[in-house]
Tab-separated table of C-alpha atoms in Angstrom:
chain	number	residue	atom	x	y	z
A	1006	MET	CA	106.202	84.813	78.289
A	1007	ARG	CA	106.136	81.464	76.432
A	1008	ILE	CA	106.688	78.430	78.642
A	1009	THR	CA	109.290	76.158	77.124
A	1010	GLY	CA	111.112	73.159	78.514
A	1011	HIS	CA	108.260	72.337	80.880
A	1012	PRO	CA	109.405	69.677	83.385
A	1013	VAL	CA	106.274	67.536	82.925
A	1014	LEU	CA	104.341	68.597	79.826
A	1015	PRO	CA	105.660	68.049	76.305
A	1016	ASP	CA	106.572	71.068	74.162
A	1017	LEU	CA	103.911	72.421	71.827
A	1018	PRO	CA	104.381	72.972	68.080
A	1019	ALA	CA	106.051	76.183	66.916
A	1020	ASP	CA	104.223	79.404	66.039
A	1021	GLU	CA	102.998	79.428	62.462
A	1022	VAL	CA	99.760	81.390	62.026
A	1023	GLY	CA	100.164	85.058	61.096
A	1024	PHE	CA	97.637	87.687	62.214
A	1025	THR	CA	97.580	91.325	63.256
A	1026	PHE	CA	96.317	93.043	66.396
A	1027	ASN	CA	95.818	96.813	66.225
A	1028	GLY	CA	97.929	96.712	63.079
A	1029	GLU	CA	100.945	94.940	64.620
A	1030	PRO	CA	101.925	91.507	63.249
A	1031	TYR	CA	102.022	88.421	65.521
A	1032	THR	CA	102.521	84.719	64.987
A	1033	ALA	CA	100.283	82.215	66.806
A	1034	ARG	CA	100.420	78.527	67.468
A	1035	GLU	CA	97.768	76.623	65.520
A	1036	GLY	CA	94.561	76.542	67.573
A	1037	GLU	CA	95.790	78.905	70.283
A	1038	PRO	CA	93.410	81.711	71.288
A	1039	VAL	CA	94.537	85.147	70.214
A	1040	ALA	CA	94.672	86.442	73.814
A	1041	ALA	CA	97.287	83.788	74.642
A	1042	THR	CA	99.434	84.737	71.669
A	1043	LEU	CA	99.258	88.395	72.638
A	1044	LEU	CA	100.169	87.695	76.261
A	1045	ALA	CA	103.070	85.547	75.058
A	1046	ASN	CA	104.253	88.709	73.318
A	1047	GLY	CA	103.757	90.865	76.400
A	1048	VAL	CA	100.457	92.421	75.281
A	1049	ARG	CA	97.951	92.433	78.137
A	1050	GLN	CA	95.560	95.227	77.178
A	1051	LEU	CA	92.955	94.022	74.675
A	1052	ARG	CA	90.531	96.976	74.641
A	1053	VAL	CA	89.318	99.925	76.714
A	1054	SER	CA	85.967	100.000	78.435
A	1055	PRO	CA	83.524	102.205	76.483
A	1056	VAL	CA	82.260	104.355	79.363
A	1057	ALA	CA	85.078	104.727	81.885
A	1058	VAL	CA	87.736	104.301	79.171
A	1059	GLU	CA	89.752	101.919	81.341
A	1060	PRO	CA	92.066	99.187	80.061
A	1061	ARG	CA	90.768	95.627	79.937
A	1062	GLY	CA	92.494	92.285	79.380
A	1063	ILE	CA	92.073	88.587	80.122
A	1064	TYR	CA	89.965	88.076	83.244
A	1065	CYS	CA	88.251	84.644	83.337
A	1066	GLY	CA	90.106	82.938	80.493
A	1067	ILE	CA	87.187	80.602	79.755
A	1068	GLY	CA	84.838	82.726	77.677
A	1069	HIS	CA	82.458	83.586	80.468
A	1070	CYS	CA	83.135	87.222	81.361
A	1071	TYR	CA	83.510	88.799	77.890
A	1072	GLU	CA	86.120	91.243	79.227
A	1073	CYS	CA	88.540	90.149	76.475
A	1074	ARG	CA	86.274	90.873	73.498
A	1075	VAL	CA	87.971	92.256	70.410
A	1076	TRP	CA	86.917	92.979	66.829
A	1077	LEU	CA	87.732	90.355	64.213
A	1078	ASN	CA	88.257	91.656	60.680
A	1079	ASN	CA	86.336	94.811	61.625
A	1080	ASP	CA	83.198	92.729	61.339
A	1081	THR	CA	82.298	90.857	64.497
A	1082	GLN	CA	83.245	90.879	68.169
A	1083	VAL	CA	84.872	87.706	69.466
A	1084	ARG	CA	86.229	86.564	72.809
A	1085	ALA	CA	90.007	86.722	72.505
A	1086	CYS	CA	90.452	84.059	75.199
A	1087	LEU	CA	88.609	81.454	73.103
A	1088	THR	CA	89.105	82.446	69.489
A	1089	PRO	CA	92.105	81.069	67.591
A	1090	ALA	CA	93.562	83.168	64.815
A	1091	THR	CA	93.481	81.938	61.244
A	1092	GLU	CA	96.093	83.088	58.749
A	1093	GLY	CA	95.645	86.727	57.765
A	1094	ASP	CA	93.125	87.625	60.489
A	1095	SER	CA	92.986	91.212	61.631
A	1096	PHE	CA	92.018	91.742	65.280
A	1097	ALA	CA	91.513	95.166	66.841
A	1098	SER	CA	90.440	96.773	70.113
A	1099	GLU	CA	88.116	99.159	68.297
A	1100	ARG	CA	85.977	98.928	65.216
A	1101	THR	CA	87.066	101.415	62.584
A	1102	GLU	CA	84.648	103.263	60.335
A	1103	GLU	CA	84.971	102.488	56.649
B	1043	MET	CA	77.890	80.740	58.158
B	1044	SER	CA	75.258	78.113	58.680
B	1045	ALA	CA	72.043	78.109	56.724
B	1046	GLU	CA	69.018	79.362	58.654
B	1047	GLU	CA	67.236	76.773	60.798
B	1048	THR	CA	69.397	73.876	59.668
B	1049	THR	CA	68.570	70.986	61.991
B	1050	GLU	CA	70.155	67.678	62.819
B	1051	ASP	CA	68.485	64.942	64.884
B	1052	PHE	CA	70.101	62.989	67.714
B	1053	ASP	CA	69.264	60.634	70.542
B	1054	LEU	CA	71.482	62.639	72.880
B	1055	VAL	CA	73.046	66.075	72.711
B	1056	VAL	CA	75.703	66.694	75.355
B	1057	ILE	CA	76.401	70.323	76.196
B	1058	GLY	CA	79.939	70.553	77.515
B	1059	GLY	CA	82.764	68.203	76.549
B	1060	GLY	CA	84.461	67.834	79.930
B	1061	PRO	CA	85.005	64.552	81.772
B	1062	ALA	CA	81.297	64.123	82.596
B	1063	GLY	CA	80.043	64.929	79.110
B	1064	LEU	CA	82.638	62.892	77.221
B	1065	THR	CA	82.160	59.830	79.418
B	1066	ALA	CA	78.381	59.933	79.000
B	1067	ALA	CA	78.765	60.461	75.244
B	1068	ARG	CA	81.075	57.444	75.006
B	1069	ASP	CA	78.704	55.119	76.834
B	1070	VAL	CA	75.482	56.220	75.134
B	1071	ALA	CA	77.149	56.044	71.710
B	1072	ALA	CA	78.486	52.579	72.545
B	1073	ALA	CA	74.915	51.520	73.338
B	1074	GLY	CA	73.889	52.529	69.824
B	1075	GLY	CA	72.680	56.070	70.481
B	1076	ARG	CA	73.277	58.853	67.980
B	1077	VAL	CA	75.244	61.351	70.083
B	1078	MET	CA	76.560	64.881	69.519
B	1079	VAL	CA	78.808	66.727	71.962
B	1080	VAL	CA	78.985	70.522	71.653
B	1081	ASP	CA	81.576	72.711	73.387
B	1082	GLU	CA	82.418	76.388	73.048
B	1083	ASN	CA	86.135	75.814	73.432
B	1084	HIS	CA	88.436	75.051	70.525
B	1085	ALA	CA	89.363	71.700	72.088
B	1086	MET	CA	87.344	69.147	74.062
B	1087	GLY	CA	88.143	68.229	77.646
B	1088	GLY	CA	86.796	71.157	79.644
B	1089	LYS	CA	88.831	72.152	82.667
B	1090	LEU	CA	90.274	68.626	82.843
B	1091	ARG	CA	92.515	69.641	79.958
B	1092	GLY	CA	94.293	72.189	82.164
B	1093	GLN	CA	94.764	70.036	85.236
B	1094	LEU	CA	98.273	69.141	86.289
B	1095	HIS	CA	99.257	67.925	89.708
B	1096	GLU	CA	100.873	65.050	91.495
B	1097	ASP	CA	98.035	62.636	92.145
B	1098	PRO	CA	97.780	62.151	95.899
B	1099	ALA	CA	96.459	58.635	95.308
B	1100	ASP	CA	99.762	57.301	93.958
B	1101	SER	CA	102.123	60.287	93.516
B	1102	SER	CA	102.044	59.959	89.729
B	1103	TRP	CA	101.424	63.064	87.620
B	1104	TRP	CA	97.773	63.720	86.890
B	1105	LYS	CA	98.059	65.049	83.356
B	1106	GLY	CA	94.662	66.415	82.446
B	1107	TRP	CA	95.806	67.129	78.909
B	1108	GLU	CA	96.386	63.451	78.119
B	1109	LEU	CA	93.277	62.331	80.009
B	1110	ALA	CA	91.150	64.794	78.049
B	1111	GLU	CA	92.581	63.635	74.712
B	1112	GLN	CA	91.903	60.016	75.676
B	1113	ALA	CA	88.343	60.745	76.828
B	1114	GLU	CA	87.603	62.487	73.537
B	1115	LYS	CA	89.134	59.645	71.528
B	1116	ASP	CA	87.144	57.034	73.461
B	1117	ALA	CA	83.897	58.901	72.792
B	1118	VAL	CA	84.698	59.331	69.103
B	1119	ASP	CA	85.740	55.681	68.783
B	1120	ALA	CA	82.384	54.723	70.301
B	1121	GLY	CA	80.650	56.728	67.574
B	1122	ALA	CA	79.913	60.074	69.232
B	1123	GLN	CA	80.187	63.197	67.083
B	1124	MET	CA	81.923	66.364	68.305
B	1125	MET	CA	81.547	70.071	67.560
B	1126	THR	CA	83.908	72.647	69.056
B	1127	ASP	CA	83.821	76.468	68.797
B	1128	VAL	CA	80.042	76.449	69.118
B	1129	VAL	CA	77.823	77.957	71.817
B	1130	ALA	CA	74.584	76.301	72.917
B	1131	TRP	CA	72.531	79.350	73.869
B	1132	GLY	CA	69.045	77.971	74.296
B	1133	LEU	CA	67.069	74.851	75.205
B	1134	GLU	CA	63.466	74.351	74.169
B	1135	PRO	CA	61.325	71.463	75.417
B	1136	GLY	CA	61.077	68.715	72.930
B	1137	TRP	CA	64.228	69.057	72.824
B	1138	THR	CA	65.768	71.676	70.626
B	1139	VAL	CA	69.280	72.973	71.320
B	1140	ARG	CA	69.918	76.369	69.761
B	1141	LEU	CA	73.454	76.995	68.545
B	1142	THR	CA	75.565	79.925	67.489
B	1143	TYR	CA	79.080	80.139	66.111
B	1144	PRO	CA	80.647	83.171	67.747
B	1145	ALA	CA	83.725	83.434	65.575
B	1146	GLY	CA	81.385	83.726	62.611
B	1147	ARG	CA	83.276	81.284	60.470
B	1148	THR	CA	82.614	77.766	61.724
B	1149	GLY	CA	79.678	76.530	59.693
B	1150	GLY	CA	77.162	74.157	61.219
B	1151	PRO	CA	73.523	73.635	62.041
B	1152	SER	CA	71.696	76.432	63.861
B	1153	GLN	CA	69.870	73.919	66.020
B	1154	LEU	CA	69.922	70.278	67.043
B	1155	THR	CA	66.852	68.283	67.947
B	1156	SER	CA	67.314	65.413	70.330
B	1157	ARG	CA	65.375	62.906	72.405
B	1158	ALA	CA	67.661	63.629	75.349
B	1159	VAL	CA	69.951	66.450	76.447
B	1160	LEU	CA	72.748	66.265	78.996
B	1161	VAL	CA	73.758	69.597	80.519
B	1162	ALA	CA	77.376	69.207	81.620
B	1163	THR	CA	78.433	72.838	81.531
B	1164	GLY	CA	80.736	72.701	84.535
B	1165	ALA	CA	81.486	75.679	86.714
B	1166	VAL	CA	82.637	79.278	86.715
B	1167	GLU	CA	84.602	81.177	89.301
B	1168	ARG	CA	83.004	83.172	92.069
B	1169	PRO	CA	84.112	86.765	91.523
B	1170	MET	CA	86.259	88.566	94.099
B	1171	PRO	CA	85.523	92.253	93.567
B	1172	VAL	CA	88.429	94.372	94.778
B	1173	ALA	CA	89.793	97.744	93.679
B	1174	GLY	CA	91.985	97.224	90.621
B	1175	TRP	CA	90.522	93.865	89.560
B	1176	THR	CA	89.687	95.107	86.071
B	1177	LEU	CA	93.326	95.992	85.295
B	1178	PRO	CA	94.986	93.835	82.636
B	1179	GLY	CA	97.095	91.385	84.635
B	1180	ALA	CA	94.370	90.786	87.230
B	1181	MET	CA	92.702	87.509	86.395
B	1182	THR	CA	90.984	84.516	87.932
B	1183	ILE	CA	93.103	81.625	89.138
B	1184	GLY	CA	91.344	79.513	86.508
B	1185	ALA	CA	92.575	81.828	83.765
B	1186	ALA	CA	96.085	81.351	85.130
B	1187	GLN	CA	95.589	77.580	84.945
B	1188	VAL	CA	94.377	77.691	81.357
B	1189	LEU	CA	97.220	79.990	80.295
B	1190	THR	CA	99.909	77.988	82.073
B	1191	ASN	CA	98.894	74.389	81.451
B	1192	ILE	CA	96.931	74.563	78.193
B	1193	HIS	CA	98.265	77.536	76.225
B	1194	ARG	CA	101.723	77.442	77.868
B	1195	VAL	CA	101.978	81.151	78.426
B	1196	LYS	CA	103.025	82.602	81.788
B	1197	PRO	CA	100.271	84.665	83.422
B	1198	GLY	CA	103.099	86.922	84.611
B	1199	HIS	CA	106.768	86.936	85.523
B	1200	ARG	CA	106.054	87.766	89.168
B	1201	VAL	CA	102.640	86.615	90.318
B	1202	LEU	CA	100.626	87.150	93.499
B	1203	VAL	CA	97.942	84.542	94.218
B	1204	VAL	CA	94.991	85.735	96.317
B	1205	GLY	CA	92.822	83.133	98.044
B	1206	MET	CA	93.815	79.787	99.505
B	1207	ASP	CA	91.956	76.672	98.472
B	1208	VAL	CA	92.585	73.369	96.692
B	1209	LEU	CA	92.438	75.026	93.307
B	1210	SER	CA	94.621	78.056	94.016
B	1211	LEU	CA	97.403	76.106	95.715
B	1212	THR	CA	97.457	73.489	92.967
B	1213	ILE	CA	97.605	76.158	90.270
B	1214	ALA	CA	100.234	78.145	92.162
B	1215	ARG	CA	102.326	74.976	92.079
B	1216	ALA	CA	101.646	74.537	88.344
B	1217	MET	CA	102.793	78.110	87.684
B	1218	GLN	CA	105.937	77.502	89.718
B	1219	LEU	CA	106.663	74.349	87.693
B	1220	ALA	CA	106.346	76.415	84.517
B	1221	GLY	CA	108.943	78.899	85.692
B	1222	VAL	CA	106.702	81.627	87.102
B	1223	ASP	CA	107.918	83.414	90.233
B	1224	VAL	CA	104.977	83.041	92.618
B	1225	VAL	CA	105.985	85.754	95.084
B	1226	GLY	CA	103.230	85.057	97.549
B	1227	ILE	CA	99.883	83.473	98.276
B	1228	VAL	CA	97.766	85.773	100.424
B	1229	LEU	CA	94.228	85.980	101.778
B	1230	PRO	CA	91.381	87.766	99.967
B	1231	PRO	CA	90.360	91.263	101.094
B	1232	THR	CA	88.818	91.183	104.570
B	1233	THR	CA	85.430	92.012	103.004
B	1234	VAL	CA	85.296	88.559	101.383
B	1235	GLU	CA	83.232	86.098	103.394
B	1236	GLY	CA	85.180	83.370	105.181
B	1237	SER	CA	88.570	84.874	104.385
B	1238	SER	CA	89.933	85.208	107.917
B	1239	PRO	CA	93.139	83.297	108.727
B	1240	ARG	CA	91.300	80.983	111.112
B	1241	ALA	CA	88.496	80.153	108.675
B	1242	THR	CA	91.000	79.632	105.874
B	1243	LEU	CA	93.225	77.318	107.867
B	1244	SER	CA	90.327	75.099	108.881
B	1245	ARG	CA	89.248	74.838	105.244
B	1246	LEU	CA	92.781	73.916	104.242
B	1247	ALA	CA	92.965	70.858	106.486
B	1248	PRO	CA	91.832	68.400	103.768
B	1249	MET	CA	94.550	69.853	101.520
B	1250	ALA	CA	97.245	68.298	103.668
B	1251	LYS	CA	97.127	65.226	101.451
B	1252	LEU	CA	98.119	67.319	98.442
B	1253	ALA	CA	101.560	68.084	99.839
B	1254	PRO	CA	104.519	66.263	98.344
B	1255	ALA	CA	104.280	62.562	98.971
B	1256	ARG	CA	107.166	62.375	101.372
B	1257	TYR	CA	105.432	64.781	103.721
B	1258	MET	CA	101.916	63.730	103.289
B	1259	ARG	CA	101.352	60.076	103.889
B	1260	LEU	CA	102.837	59.155	107.214
B	1261	GLY	CA	100.738	56.065	107.688
B	1262	GLY	CA	97.577	58.065	107.243
B	1263	HIS	CA	98.637	60.756	109.704
B	1264	PHE	CA	99.704	64.209	108.686
B	1265	LEU	CA	101.133	65.535	111.905
B	1266	GLY	CA	104.550	65.888	110.328
B	1267	TRP	CA	103.163	68.681	108.303
B	1268	PRO	CA	103.262	72.181	109.785
B	1269	TRP	CA	99.770	73.198	108.668
B	1270	VAL	CA	98.235	70.411	110.606
B	1271	GLN	CA	100.363	71.208	113.621
B	1272	ALA	CA	99.145	74.755	113.302
B	1273	LEU	CA	95.572	73.551	113.140
B	1274	ALA	CA	96.038	71.363	116.179
B	1275	SER	CA	97.526	74.196	118.206
B	1276	ARG	CA	94.814	76.650	117.100
B	1277	LEU	CA	97.519	79.205	116.368
B	1278	VAL	CA	97.813	80.724	112.956
B	1279	PRO	CA	101.440	81.021	111.878
B	1280	ARG	CA	102.439	84.063	109.831
B	1281	THR	CA	103.934	82.187	106.889
B	1282	LEU	CA	104.208	78.567	105.831
B	1283	ARG	CA	106.157	77.425	102.813
B	1284	MET	CA	104.602	75.144	100.216
B	1285	TRP	CA	107.076	73.896	97.605
B	1286	GLY	CA	109.094	76.977	98.597
B	1287	MET	CA	106.225	79.396	97.918
B	1288	PRO	CA	105.271	81.629	100.851
B	1289	LEU	CA	101.743	80.934	102.044
B	1290	GLN	CA	101.099	84.171	103.930
B	1291	LEU	CA	98.375	83.071	106.294
B	1292	ARG	CA	97.989	86.414	108.055
B	1293	THR	CA	98.237	88.773	105.083
B	1294	SER	CA	95.256	90.110	103.116
B	1295	LEU	CA	95.049	91.860	99.786
B	1296	VAL	CA	93.931	95.501	100.020
B	1297	VAL	CA	94.014	96.756	96.415
B	1298	ILE	CA	95.536	95.794	93.092
B	1299	GLN	CA	97.734	98.607	91.779
B	1300	GLY	CA	98.559	99.878	88.310
B	1301	THR	CA	97.538	102.370	85.640
B	1302	ASP	CA	97.548	100.573	82.287
B	1303	GLN	CA	98.173	97.154	83.766
B	1304	VAL	CA	99.009	95.535	87.084
B	1305	THR	CA	102.263	96.755	88.617
B	1306	GLY	CA	101.742	95.714	92.228
B	1307	ALA	CA	99.440	95.046	95.129
B	1308	ALA	CA	98.892	96.599	98.530
B	1309	LEU	CA	98.772	94.140	101.406
B	1310	VAL	CA	98.005	94.331	105.123
B	1311	ASN	CA	98.530	92.026	108.083
B	1312	VAL	CA	95.394	90.780	109.794
B	1313	THR	CA	94.603	89.200	113.152
B	1314	ALA	CA	93.550	85.550	113.309
B	1315	ASP	CA	89.909	86.585	112.954
B	1316	GLY	CA	90.657	88.827	109.973
B	1317	THR	CA	90.877	92.334	111.424
B	1318	PRO	CA	93.466	94.524	109.620
B	1319	ILE	CA	96.383	95.589	111.804
B	1320	PRO	CA	97.011	99.355	111.431
B	1321	GLY	CA	100.512	100.296	110.351
B	1322	SER	CA	101.232	96.940	108.695
B	1323	GLU	CA	100.318	98.054	105.161
B	1324	ARG	CA	102.932	97.358	102.485
B	1325	GLU	CA	103.297	96.931	98.739
B	1326	VAL	CA	104.600	94.133	96.565
B	1327	ALA	CA	105.661	94.557	92.930
B	1328	VAL	CA	104.015	92.025	90.602
B	1329	ASP	CA	102.804	91.976	86.996
B	1330	ALA	CA	99.893	89.612	87.583
B	1331	VAL	CA	97.432	88.957	90.392
B	1332	CYS	CA	95.411	85.739	90.341
B	1333	LEU	CA	92.126	85.819	92.261
B	1334	ALA	CA	90.716	82.606	93.742
B	1335	ASN	CA	87.338	82.670	95.441
B	1336	GLY	CA	85.980	79.212	94.706
B	1337	LEU	CA	83.806	77.804	91.950
B	1338	ILE	CA	80.080	78.071	91.258
B	1339	PRO	CA	78.030	75.470	89.327
B	1340	LEU	CA	77.062	76.907	85.929
B	1341	ASN	CA	73.348	76.524	85.203
B	1342	GLU	CA	72.419	79.311	82.835
B	1343	LEU	CA	70.777	76.998	80.294
B	1344	LEU	CA	68.563	75.175	82.785
B	1345	ALA	CA	67.578	78.426	84.509
B	1346	THR	CA	65.360	79.255	81.535
B	1347	LEU	CA	63.343	76.040	81.919
B	1348	ASP	CA	60.524	74.970	84.208
B	1349	CYS	CA	62.516	73.079	86.821
B	1350	SER	CA	63.318	73.837	90.441
B	1351	PHE	CA	66.646	74.658	91.984
B	1352	LEU	CA	68.203	74.225	95.387
B	1353	ARG	CA	70.778	76.480	96.955
B	1354	SER	CA	73.533	74.438	98.591
B	1355	PRO	CA	76.729	76.015	99.898
B	1356	ASP	CA	78.098	72.456	100.208
B	1357	LEU	CA	77.836	72.090	96.414
B	1358	GLY	CA	79.179	75.574	95.709
B	1359	GLY	CA	75.964	77.314	94.708
B	1360	THR	CA	72.533	76.776	93.239
B	1361	VAL	CA	71.878	73.517	91.399
B	1362	PRO	CA	68.894	72.030	89.539
B	1363	VAL	CA	66.949	69.499	91.587
B	1364	HIS	CA	67.783	66.044	90.233
B	1365	SER	CA	67.625	62.385	91.181
B	1366	ASP	CA	70.609	60.403	92.422
B	1367	THR	CA	70.598	58.827	88.956
B	1368	LEU	CA	71.028	62.357	87.500
B	1369	ARG	CA	67.592	62.808	85.937
B	1370	THR	CA	66.061	66.277	86.181
B	1371	GLN	CA	62.387	67.113	86.668
B	1372	LEU	CA	62.061	67.450	82.881
B	1373	ASP	CA	61.679	64.324	80.743
B	1374	GLY	CA	64.746	63.779	78.613
B	1375	MET	CA	66.872	66.363	80.450
B	1376	TYR	CA	69.894	65.180	82.436
B	1377	VAL	CA	72.733	66.751	84.417
B	1378	ALA	CA	76.262	65.664	85.396
B	1379	GLY	CA	79.595	67.087	86.445
B	1380	ASN	CA	80.313	70.359	88.216
B	1381	THR	CA	77.036	71.836	87.005
B	1382	ILE	CA	75.484	69.978	89.975
B	1383	GLY	CA	78.255	70.553	92.509
B	1384	ILE	CA	81.938	71.377	92.687
B	1385	GLU	CA	83.966	68.169	92.724
B	1386	SER	CA	87.013	66.615	91.119
B	1387	ALA	CA	87.266	65.360	87.541
B	1388	LYS	CA	87.317	61.795	88.846
B	1389	ILE	CA	83.832	62.276	90.310
B	1390	ALA	CA	82.642	64.048	87.161
B	1391	GLU	CA	83.718	61.056	85.078
B	1392	LYS	CA	81.788	58.704	87.363
B	1393	GLN	CA	78.747	60.960	87.084
B	1394	GLY	CA	79.081	60.767	83.303
B	1395	ALA	CA	79.040	56.969	83.416
B	1396	LEU	CA	76.077	57.004	85.800
B	1397	VAL	CA	73.955	59.424	83.788
B	1398	ALA	CA	74.653	57.348	80.664
B	1399	LEU	CA	72.991	54.364	82.350
B	1400	SER	CA	69.883	56.475	83.025
B	1401	ILE	CA	69.815	57.772	79.454
B	1402	ILE	CA	70.344	54.324	77.902
B	1403	ASP	CA	67.528	52.980	80.048
B	1404	ASP	CA	65.097	55.840	79.360
B	1405	LEU	CA	65.738	55.811	75.601
B	1406	GLY	CA	65.421	52.021	75.401
B	1407	LEU	CA	68.868	51.627	73.863
B	1408	SER	CA	70.895	48.405	73.954
B	1409	SER	CA	70.195	46.621	77.232
B	1410	ARG	CA	73.531	44.864	76.803
B	1411	ARG	CA	75.252	48.199	77.371
B	1412	GLY	CA	72.946	49.247	80.155
B	1413	GLY	CA	73.537	48.573	83.789
B	1414	ASP	CA	72.466	49.132	87.315
B	1415	ALA	CA	72.064	52.900	87.695
B	1416	ALA	CA	71.000	52.625	91.341
B	1417	GLY	CA	74.158	50.628	92.057
B	1418	ALA	CA	76.274	53.167	90.213
B	1419	ALA	CA	74.685	55.962	92.246
B	1420	LEU	CA	75.728	54.185	95.428
B	1421	ASP	CA	79.233	53.655	94.043
B	1422	LEU	CA	79.449	57.401	93.525
B	1423	VAL	CA	78.700	58.005	97.202
B	1424	GLY	CA	81.423	55.505	98.088
B	1425	ALA	CA	83.910	57.128	95.720
B	1426	ARG	CA	83.332	60.501	97.391
B	1427	ARG	CA	84.165	58.963	100.741
B	1428	THR	CA	87.524	57.653	99.512
B	1429	MET	CA	88.474	60.622	97.302
B	1430	GLU	CA	91.886	62.088	98.179
B	1431	PHE	CA	90.436	65.531	98.660
B	1432	GLN	CA	87.168	67.405	98.329
B	1433	PHE	CA	86.570	70.985	97.289
B	1434	ASP	CA	84.056	71.034	100.102
B	1435	ALA	CA	84.257	68.495	102.925
B	1436	ASN	CA	80.445	68.399	103.112
B	1437	VAL	CA	79.779	67.773	99.442
B	1438	GLN	CA	77.882	64.526	100.098
B	1439	ARG	CA	75.598	66.372	102.524
B	1440	GLY	CA	74.790	68.754	99.658
B	1441	HIS	CA	73.940	65.877	97.342
B	1442	ASP	CA	71.784	64.311	100.074
B	1443	ASP	CA	69.882	67.605	100.403
B	1444	VAL	CA	69.279	67.596	96.645
B	1445	GLN	CA	68.041	64.005	96.810
B	1446	ARG	CA	65.575	64.931	99.558
B	1447	ALA	CA	64.309	67.857	97.464
B	1448	TRP	CA	63.931	65.509	94.504
B	1449	GLU	CA	61.920	62.983	96.520
B	1450	LYS	CA	59.763	65.712	98.029
B	1451	SER	CA	58.984	67.068	94.555
B	1452	GLY	CA	58.064	63.621	93.281
B	1453	GLY	CA	60.435	64.280	90.391
B	1454	ARG	CA	58.233	67.078	89.030
B	1455	ALA	CA	58.703	70.842	89.009
C-alpha cells in the first residue's frame, strides 16, 4: 500500500526502524506513525473494542478520536496514528499480564 | 519522563503549529519575544502539511509539505522554539499551559508559563454516523489526506468517497494522483443534514474554480463546465466526471459493509430532494470508505475558560468571541486559524500575521516590528473576498457576527 513514484511529491526515505505489532516484525520509515506502517503492510485492525468486541482501526488520522489506541511496550496506551516507532518497540492490541 | 512541575517561561506560547501558529510565532519572535510552539504531531505544519492541489490562482501545485517546512524554518530562524509530540491539555489564567507527553518518552517541561497564549488548534471533522463506520477501512476524508499526502500510504486500493465538498473532492483527486482507484464519490446517507442532491449541487458551485485550469477560467465564466450548466438548468444529472472520477450526484450511501474490515458499501439512488428510490439499492466492492461531512473549529482548551462563545454555521461551528484583531475576552489570550472558522491555509497565515501584531502591541515588544493591526484586519476581509474558493460562501458574514458579539460584550465575558 506504499505510494511510490508520486507524480508531484518527492519519494520519502526507505524503511529503517524495526518494531513489532502483536508479535509480528515490521519496518517503519523514520518518524512515520505506527498506524501508517501497519496499513502500508495491509494491517488495518489495530485493536478490538472492549465491550462489543468489534474491530477498530484508523478513523480520524489526526489523534482526535482515539480509535487507533494500542499498547506500547506493554506499558502505556498510545495513539497509533500519531506515534512513530523507535527501534525495538513492541506494540500490541492488548496488554498482556506479566 | 519530565520532572514534576518543571516550568519554562515565555512571552508567547502557541498551541498548534499550523500556518496560523507558525506565522504568529515567526513575527512575535522576530520582534524579540521569547516564543514556544507546541504541537501534538511529530512534525510541524498542521493540516497544511498534507495539502496538495493545483492552485486555482495560478495553476501551480500547492505543495503543503514544502510550505509547512518553510513556515517552520522561518519561525525557527526568527528565534521561536518548537516542541512536537506534546499535548497541551490545560490552560490556567496567568497563563500556565499544562503539557503531557503521550508516548511517554519525550522528556520536557510539564508546564509552560507565558505572558500570552495563542490558541491555534485548527479543526476536526464533523462525524457522519452510519452503520459500519467503525470498521477498519472506514475513515474520515482527513485521515485519507494525511495517509496519502504525508505518510504516503494508500487508504485503500479501491476507495469510495462519501460527501461532496471542497475538501473531499480535492482529497479524492490527491488519492487518484497517488494511484488509488477512487471508484466513486457519493452523497452521505439521507439522514445527514443538507445531503440532498439539490443542496449539494448548490454548495458545490464555488468549487467550479477548482477544476483543471483549461476548464475553469473562461474569462471569469464557468459555463463551459457541466456542473454549472447543471446548476443553471436546476436539473441534477446522475453522474458527472471529475478528473475521470465518477461524481454520483444522485446516489447516497446506505451502509458500510464488512466483518473484520470494510469489504463494500450499499448504495441507493435518491430523488433531487434526497428521497431514496425503492428498488435502486446496489452494492460496490471497496476496501476503504472515506467519510466527509465538513470541518468543525476545535476549541476544547478555551471551553474550560471564562469566555463566551458564538455558534455560527457560516464558520463551521461554535467559536470563542474575539475581536477583529484576534484578541479574546481574556487578557493575554489570542486565537487564529481554523479554531475561529473554517477557511483556507492562506487565510490562516494572514490571521497568524494579524494576531502577531496584536500580541507585539499588547506585550510592548519592538515597535519596529509592530504594525497596523486594524489595517491588517481590513486586509483579511479583502483577502476573503478575492480568495479562489471558500469552505463556506458566507464565512465573512460569520466573522461579522462574531465582531458584533465582541462589540456588544465590550470585550469582556
